[in-house]
C-alpha atoms as one frame of an Amber mdcrd trajectory, in Angstrom:
protein
  21.022   7.987  52.564  20.751   5.737  49.519  17.462   5.521  47.727  15.790
   2.130  47.517  14.357   0.992  44.132  10.793   1.811  45.183  11.815   5.393
  45.932  13.425   5.625  42.507  10.238   4.419  40.842   8.212   6.952  42.815
  10.459   9.761  41.613  10.009   8.855  37.951   7.537  11.096  36.082   4.168
   9.502  35.507   2.868   8.896  32.008   0.028  11.221  31.092  -3.450   9.699
  30.877  -4.323  12.038  28.004  -4.444   9.896  24.820  -3.401  12.931  22.754
  -0.279  13.560  24.837   2.946  13.317  22.779   4.251  10.487  24.958   1.100
   8.436  24.354   1.258   9.170  20.621   4.932   8.131  20.496   4.250   4.839
  22.298   1.383   3.897  19.965   3.397   4.921  16.905   6.424   2.886  17.882
   4.361  -0.178  18.741   2.387  -0.102  15.490   5.435   0.666  13.305   7.506
  -2.048  14.962   4.773  -4.627  14.439   4.608  -3.714  10.734   8.385  -3.852
  10.187   9.685  -6.465  12.623   6.716  -8.846  12.462   7.102  -9.930   8.815
  10.891 -10.136   9.244  10.525 -12.682  12.058   8.228 -15.035  10.114  11.084
 -16.942   8.374  12.776 -17.517  11.749   9.553 -18.791  13.306   8.952 -21.110
  10.358  12.489 -22.472  10.621  11.873 -23.285  14.291   8.565 -25.010  13.510
   9.889 -26.981  10.537  13.346 -27.479  12.126  15.015 -26.466   8.904  17.934
 -24.207   9.658  19.819 -22.216   7.052  22.242 -19.326   6.900  19.358 -16.898
   6.344  17.584 -18.042   9.528  20.610 -18.434  11.788  21.518 -16.496  14.899
  23.733 -14.061  12.990  20.879 -13.249  10.585  18.506 -12.738  13.517  20.925
 -10.281  15.130  21.092  -8.317  11.861  17.303  -8.137  11.671  16.995  -6.971
  15.283  19.746  -4.403  14.807  18.082  -3.117  11.655  14.595  -2.776  13.120
  15.383  -1.821  16.732  18.164   0.641  15.973  17.895   4.412  16.043  17.849
   4.407  12.223  15.234   1.660  11.967  11.777   2.157  10.507   9.943   2.149
  13.854  12.147   4.763  15.551  12.302   7.001  12.458   8.506   7.044  12.103
   8.141   7.711  15.840  10.453  10.711  15.495   8.213  12.104  12.759   4.851
  11.479  14.433   5.689  11.757  18.132   8.181  14.561  17.561   5.629  16.533
  15.571   3.084  16.150  18.368   5.653  17.314  20.938   6.606  20.377  18.876
   2.934  21.224  18.410   2.360  20.975  22.184   5.373  23.240  22.869   4.136
  25.722  20.278   0.721  25.849  21.952   2.310  26.544  25.332   4.384  29.299
  23.708   1.212  30.856  22.295  -0.431  30.837  25.700   2.644  32.439  27.218
   2.664  35.158  24.564  -1.014  35.893  25.110  -0.561  36.084  28.859   2.406
  38.462  28.643   0.861  40.403  25.715   4.131  40.711  23.836   4.177  42.489
  20.464   7.519  41.501  18.968   7.920  40.656  15.290   8.027  36.988  16.207
   4.699  37.267  18.006   3.105  39.106  15.085   4.389  36.476  12.658   3.154
  33.710  14.925  -0.321  35.252  15.147  -0.646  35.216  11.364  -0.294  31.448
  11.276  -3.379  29.317  11.720  -3.451  26.250  13.937  -3.373  24.007  10.856
  -0.312  25.783   9.471   1.525  25.490  12.777   0.818  21.770  12.891   2.087
  21.358   9.332   5.325  23.247  10.054   5.980  21.178  13.178   5.460  17.970
  11.221   7.741  19.128   8.383  10.598  19.698  10.844  10.328  16.268  12.406
   9.653  14.507   9.080  12.921  15.910   7.707  14.806  14.243  10.554  12.817
  11.049  10.028  13.729  10.659   6.350  17.410  11.251   7.165  17.310   8.441
   9.726  15.457   6.142   7.320  17.929   6.808   4.510  20.910   6.164   6.767
  19.403   2.894   8.010  18.522   1.641   4.531  21.992   2.491   3.186  23.620
   0.632   6.067  21.412  -2.412   5.396  22.375  -2.323   1.713  26.082  -2.250
   2.552  25.693  -5.199   4.931  23.799  -7.218   2.314  26.488  -6.600  -0.296
  29.493  -7.477   1.881  31.107 -10.494   0.157  31.064 -13.742   2.096  34.354
 -15.252   3.264  36.138 -16.819   0.302  34.250 -14.738  -2.301  36.209 -12.628
  -4.781  35.911  -8.870  -4.164  34.332  -6.724  -6.849  36.912  -4.345  -8.334
  35.834  -0.740  -8.187  37.745   2.416  -8.954  37.000   5.615  -7.109  36.323
   8.684  -9.224  35.633  12.214  -7.949  32.766  12.632 -10.393  30.881   9.681
  -8.909  28.823  10.844  -5.884  28.299   7.240  -4.804  31.956   6.214  -4.975
  31.830   4.927  -1.427  29.086   2.461  -2.365  29.128  -0.816  -4.179  28.668
  -0.265  -7.956  25.540  -2.413  -7.805  24.054   0.012  -5.266  24.794   3.136
  -7.292  22.581   1.836 -10.120  19.753   0.510  -7.929  16.626   2.453  -6.909
  16.638   4.548  -3.756  15.909   2.323  -0.738  13.206   4.729   0.451  11.535
   5.235  -2.947   8.672   2.777  -2.369   7.875   4.287   1.028   7.964   7.803
  -0.431   5.555   6.858  -3.217   3.241   5.178  -0.706   3.072   8.297   1.471
   2.743  10.543  -1.599  -0.280   8.616  -2.886  -2.013   8.825   0.502  -1.340
  12.572   0.678  -2.737  13.078  -2.830  -5.840  11.150  -1.780  -6.266  13.485
   1.203  -6.159  16.506  -1.081  -8.539  14.876  -3.553 -11.033  13.886  -0.853
 -10.984  17.418   0.536 -11.659  18.769  -2.948 -14.515  16.320  -3.538 -16.050
  17.211  -0.171 -15.872  20.895  -1.039 -17.658  20.507  -4.375 -20.261  18.005
  -3.176 -21.056  19.716   0.126 -24.785  19.991   0.810 -26.604  23.077   2.052
 -26.933  23.429   5.803 -30.553  22.318   5.829 -29.759  19.092   4.000 -26.746
  18.453   6.202 -28.979  18.648   9.260 -31.345  16.111   7.708 -28.467  13.819
   6.773 -26.736  14.131  10.130 -24.910  10.970  11.158 -23.981   9.937   7.635
 -20.295   9.988   6.749 -20.685  11.341   3.265 -23.479  12.255   0.900 -24.459
  10.261  -2.149 -22.739  12.584  -4.597 -19.391  12.215  -2.837 -19.665   8.438
  -2.627 -20.656   8.165  -6.284 -17.811  10.385  -7.516 -15.219   8.744  -5.270
 -16.294   5.267  -6.376 -15.917   6.148 -10.035 -12.508   7.725  -9.497 -11.321
   4.700  -7.517 -12.429   2.336 -10.278 -10.746   4.486 -12.936  -7.475   4.664
 -10.976  -7.411   0.917 -10.343  -8.193   0.126 -13.981  -5.408   2.366 -15.311
  -2.862   1.231 -12.725  -3.568  -2.480 -13.131  -3.254  -2.156 -16.918   0.157
  -0.511 -16.573   1.363  -3.025 -13.963   0.270  -6.070 -15.977   1.858  -4.696
 -19.156   5.135  -4.134 -17.291   4.946  -7.660 -15.877   5.026  -9.102 -19.391
   7.490  -6.718 -21.029   9.402  -4.694 -18.413   9.333  -6.604 -15.104  12.423
  -4.737 -13.876  10.176  -1.705 -13.336   8.220  -3.558 -10.631   9.352  -4.763
  -7.185  10.686  -8.320  -7.389   8.215  -9.593  -4.773   5.327  -8.128  -6.765
   6.568  -9.811  -9.973   6.833 -13.116  -8.152   3.274 -12.810  -6.820   1.836
 -11.994 -10.267   3.780 -14.845 -11.842   2.365 -17.280  -9.299  -1.165 -16.014
  -9.887  -0.857 -15.940 -13.688   0.882 -19.353 -13.921   2.776 -18.473 -17.118
   5.872 -20.391 -18.187   9.032 -18.280 -18.308   9.736 -19.449 -21.878   6.431
 -18.042 -23.078   7.195 -14.733 -21.351  10.599 -14.709 -23.010   9.034 -15.295
 -26.424   6.636 -12.375 -25.942   9.541 -10.051 -25.123  11.511 -11.285 -28.143
   8.497 -10.644 -30.398   8.384  -7.090 -29.064  12.095  -6.541 -29.781  11.819
  -8.159 -33.240  14.241 -11.006 -32.454  11.528 -13.670 -32.805   9.195 -13.341
 -35.787   6.820 -15.596 -37.709   8.330 -14.537 -41.030  12.081 -14.783 -40.343
  12.104 -17.088 -37.315  14.836 -16.684 -34.712  18.244 -18.240 -35.210  19.430
 -17.374 -31.703  16.228 -18.590 -29.992  14.960 -21.246 -32.401  14.363 -23.865
 -29.684  12.729 -21.531 -27.171   9.133 -22.643 -27.757   9.893 -25.995 -29.388
  11.086 -27.405 -26.074   8.105 -25.758 -24.381   5.682 -27.492 -26.791   7.460
 -30.807 -26.329   7.263 -30.533 -22.525   3.500 -29.984 -22.801   3.127 -33.123
 -24.912   2.568 -31.392 -28.266   4.621 -31.623 -31.471   7.776 -29.554 -31.187
   6.967 -27.931 -34.536   4.109 -26.056 -32.831   6.753 -23.851 -31.229   8.666
 -23.239 -34.474   7.797 -19.725 -35.742   8.622 -20.626 -39.365   6.421 -23.727
 -39.245   3.306 -22.084 -37.795   3.789 -19.038 -40.022   1.056 -16.427 -40.225
  -1.315 -18.528 -38.061   0.779 -17.941 -34.951   1.502 -20.474 -32.247  -1.557
 -22.581 -31.339  -3.595 -21.483 -28.366  -2.759 -24.777 -26.618   0.718 -23.370
 -25.968  -0.762 -20.143 -24.645  -3.035 -22.133 -22.321   0.007 -23.943 -20.956
  -1.745 -27.288 -20.641  -4.638 -25.934 -18.561  -7.536 -28.397 -18.727  -5.467
 -31.188 -20.287  -6.565 -33.676 -17.606 -10.170 -33.103 -18.712  -9.349 -33.096
 -22.398 -10.124 -29.358 -22.603  -6.620 -28.048 -23.266  -7.699 -26.670 -26.649
 -10.747 -24.820 -25.281 -10.236 -21.101 -24.694 -13.392 -20.963 -22.561 -12.169
 -23.816 -20.375  -8.771 -22.129 -20.025 -10.296 -18.891 -18.717 -12.826 -20.696
 -16.521 -10.368 -23.139 -14.924  -7.826 -20.402 -14.253 -10.549 -18.223 -12.742
 -11.785 -21.060 -10.518  -8.264 -21.835  -9.354  -7.673 -18.156  -8.573 -10.967
 -18.060  -6.634  -9.951 -20.976  -4.408  -6.504 -19.497  -3.805  -8.026 -16.092
  -3.065 -10.334 -17.614  -0.450  -7.281 -18.753   1.498  -5.851 -15.233   1.301
  -8.975 -13.161   1.963 -10.465 -15.358   4.692  -7.877 -14.355   7.325  -7.751
 -10.835   5.888 -11.463 -10.371   6.674 -11.706 -12.311   9.934  -8.447 -11.453
  11.751  -9.243  -7.704  12.139 -12.652  -8.649  13.546 -11.097 -11.158  15.954
  -8.632  -8.538  17.180 -10.974  -5.564  17.546 -14.527  -6.950  17.902 -14.461
 -10.724  18.614 -17.898 -10.664  20.253 -19.645  -9.846  16.961 -18.695 -13.273
  15.596 -21.170 -14.789  18.042 -23.931 -13.423  15.830 -24.720 -15.534  12.755
 -25.563 -12.448  10.712 -22.093 -10.942  11.243 -20.386 -14.222  10.347 -22.510
 -14.478   7.205 -21.741 -10.902   6.081 -18.010 -11.410   6.689 -18.056 -14.615
   4.655 -19.976 -12.817   1.924 -17.314 -10.087   1.830 -14.642 -12.784   1.582
 -16.373 -14.470  -1.377 -16.886 -11.099  -3.028 -13.187 -10.242  -2.807 -12.259
 -13.698  -4.100 -14.702 -13.262  -7.003 -13.005  -9.975  -7.870  -9.580 -11.594
  -8.067 -10.810 -14.636 -10.002 -12.621 -12.393 -12.499  -9.431 -10.373 -12.862
  -7.540 -13.505 -13.921 -10.311 -15.024 -16.050 -11.049 -11.797 -17.950  -7.376
 -11.393 -18.827  -7.102 -14.831 -20.396 -10.493 -14.545 -22.095  -9.396 -11.263
 -23.692  -6.124 -12.806 -24.895  -7.888 -15.708 -26.608 -10.656 -13.460 -27.954
  -8.048 -11.245 -29.615  -5.620 -13.777 -31.069  -7.844 -16.792 -31.774 -11.594
 -16.401 -31.427 -12.591 -13.102 -33.031 -10.221 -10.279 -33.936  -7.393 -12.187
 -35.628  -9.776 -14.263 -37.843 -11.747 -11.103 -38.615  -8.619  -9.376 -39.994
  -6.598 -12.175 -41.664  -4.432  -9.733 -43.586  -2.825  -8.464 -40.377   0.251
 -10.447 -39.387   0.017 -12.534 -36.241   3.127 -10.776 -34.991   0.845  -7.835
 -34.266  -1.729  -9.928 -32.400   0.999 -11.571 -30.292   2.879  -8.297 -29.923
   2.700  -5.647 -27.182  -0.258  -3.895 -28.850  -2.246  -7.063 -29.506  -3.627
  -9.725 -27.202  -1.521  -8.755 -24.165  -2.683  -5.149 -24.327  -6.300  -6.304
 -24.657  -5.941  -8.479 -21.566  -4.294  -5.682 -19.599  -7.102  -3.266 -20.479
  -9.888  -5.700 -19.621  -8.756  -7.286 -16.342  -8.951  -4.065 -14.305 -12.689
  -3.703 -14.928 -13.268  -6.515 -12.417 -12.824  -3.920  -9.635 -16.554  -3.146
  -9.889 -17.244  -6.507  -8.236 -15.390  -5.427  -5.089 -16.999  -3.553  -2.218
 -16.953   0.247  -2.520 -14.661   0.892   0.449 -12.242  -1.868  -0.499 -12.326
  -0.556  -4.046 -10.713   2.652  -2.851  -8.130   0.793  -0.784  -7.225  -1.386
  -3.783  -6.752   1.723  -5.922  -4.456   3.266  -3.315  -2.550  -0.024  -3.125
  -1.696  -0.305  -6.827  -1.162   3.411  -7.529   2.362   3.658  -5.976   3.511
   0.659  -8.016   2.028   2.072 -11.196   3.757   5.419 -10.579   7.085   3.677
 -10.072   6.546   1.617 -13.232   5.886   4.833 -15.182   8.944   6.775 -13.982
  11.979   6.837 -16.306  14.617   4.248 -15.486  17.298   6.910 -15.255  15.325
   8.793 -12.625  14.414   5.726 -10.567  17.962   4.348 -10.431  19.678   7.694
 -10.092  21.183   8.563  -6.736  22.324  12.043  -7.627  21.973  14.767  -5.048
  19.119  16.582  -6.773  17.082  13.378  -7.189  17.558  12.330  -3.576  16.721
  15.848  -2.402  13.518  15.815  -4.447  12.525  12.434  -3.022  13.170  13.545
   0.553  11.236  16.750   0.040   8.323  14.720  -1.342   8.395  12.429   1.693
   8.505  15.361   4.140   5.611  17.252   2.583   3.476  14.144   2.043   3.893
  12.761   5.557   3.292  16.217   7.044   0.088  16.509   5.029  -1.157  13.166
   6.367  -0.326  13.988  10.000  -1.900  17.435   9.726  -5.049  16.019   8.141
  -5.340  13.463  10.953  -5.738  16.343  13.438  -7.525  19.075  11.504  -9.314
  17.233   8.648  -9.852  13.607   9.677 -12.827  13.330   7.320 -10.425  13.586
   4.359  -8.708  10.339   5.400 -10.059   6.935   4.512  -9.136   3.274   4.606
  -5.958   2.247   6.357  -4.816   5.867   6.657  -7.937   6.809   8.616  -7.767
   3.668  10.751  -4.076   3.919  11.590  -3.799   7.665  12.153  -6.981   7.780
  14.218  -5.523   5.132  16.512  -2.134   6.848  16.703  -3.344  10.409  17.265
  -6.350   9.789  19.514  -6.010   6.253  20.847  -8.348   3.247  20.631 -11.186
   5.241  22.216 -11.273   7.910  19.510 -14.562   8.969  17.995 -13.836   7.087
  14.757 -13.281   3.830  16.640 -16.316   4.397  18.843 -18.492   4.912  15.775
 -17.191   1.633  14.383 -18.137  -0.107  17.607 -21.628   1.371  17.523 -22.018
   0.103  13.957 -21.234  -3.461  15.017 -22.576  -3.604  18.569 -26.165  -3.329
  19.689 -26.465  -1.915  23.174 -29.707  -1.526  25.120 -30.754   2.062  25.156
 -30.883   3.630  28.599 -32.726   6.832  29.392 -30.403   9.766  29.676 -30.195
  11.167  33.162 -30.934  14.868  33.457 -29.756  16.405  36.689 -32.314  18.900
  38.045 -30.643  21.940  39.612 -31.415  22.624  43.216 -33.858  25.471  43.873
 -32.245  28.798  44.507 -29.097  28.114  42.479 -28.175  30.172  39.401 -28.650
  27.095  37.233 -32.195  26.705  38.517 -32.945  30.351  37.840 -31.822  29.941
  34.265 -34.213  27.013  33.766 -37.209  28.869  35.204 -39.778  29.892  32.527
 -40.039  33.616  32.035 -43.284  35.140  33.187
């Protein structure tokens, strides 16, 4: 007798209601990872539908490539699910094995070895095994995407390439063999979060209060000493990383991701010719004493476009005085007749950055509240505090921009250069002069930002600063030993994060704590419930105490002793 569809559905295994079950963890992981990877990729297609502007990059063929890349077995979402959900499944199987061994009381060498491992160590080993498979899937998917992107279009001339046995990447396009590993940025991101877990655990250990004080401070997430030390470390990390990133933006932009360079260029509003001149000064090809025969018109056309005499951009004409600050300002404040004012340049750029930051931070602060706790926006106090946080973040970014430009003008025009006239202006306009001063000063604006966001900002810039500090040969190398080292770093770092989410959740913070708490324990985890209690005011109800019936053992236990 054939089974009807309803009978088939009844025979399917039911999904466990336990939020910590591996199947539940896998579903949440895949959903969250897919939204992070596929969501941004679909934005250009949605915009093309809204604006009705079709192109080859937003056509049906491009959409199929995006869906194949993200929904495939080697896509980001599936690979991360293998690591997280697979680790949870292995841990559950290991626990059932332990119970079976205890019930049968076996004493084999495997049982003795298993008994020596703690629960935390078993979780870490399970996560290492699944993370190794995850990074292999990710690498395969990224390599396939690279090959598809570099396939020449119909009618294009093929790139000649000769195979050599000594080249381990001979099957790849020569452009790929000299490009960074496609999983490098993800590896650095996970590594930084794992280092933060270790650092937070260390800080907690050294700032732990005695038991009596802990009882008095019960309910608080961390003591004052931990918060104070963490805040200072976050500010120091952000300051150092932002200085390195900004210096690389001016002199070695190839060390930074192209999207990051584009974002900084938009925020800084610096003409490409001025950036080129700064790099030529660093290499010695453009000097105030000898000029530059190969790039003589680089800044003369720039000065002419701004409405100034072309001679202002001639290095031999300006001589030891250096190019006027009007060229450095780039015409900022010219509509108000303040293009020569260094104060106006820093202030106008800071104000413009503040208004642009409002448009960025407003949805960043309100969208999470609308998704998780929309009812709190009915309270004027919550709306006011959210707006205040938005203005505070915008003030941080505007101060970052304004302090950079103020430091540049202070060094080359207002104070230091006039104070030491014997020093050539090539030094003040060089990599150790005004640009270095601006890079060192702008990061101090992090103290304006909220303490918790300060830590998240530090963790955001640290992976980029690490990449910008690695040697070019190591970053662009795809030799076996380098790839093996990167994969090992990814495996150990991701395993550390997943293990901490189960055994040391207090060592996580920011997005790591939010995301892993949701993945491992569901939306009703203790962390999420505490967040709700912080934002919701519920009427207190008396706790019901069930009185045991007379004559029961429970009642006898509650009877006062005579």
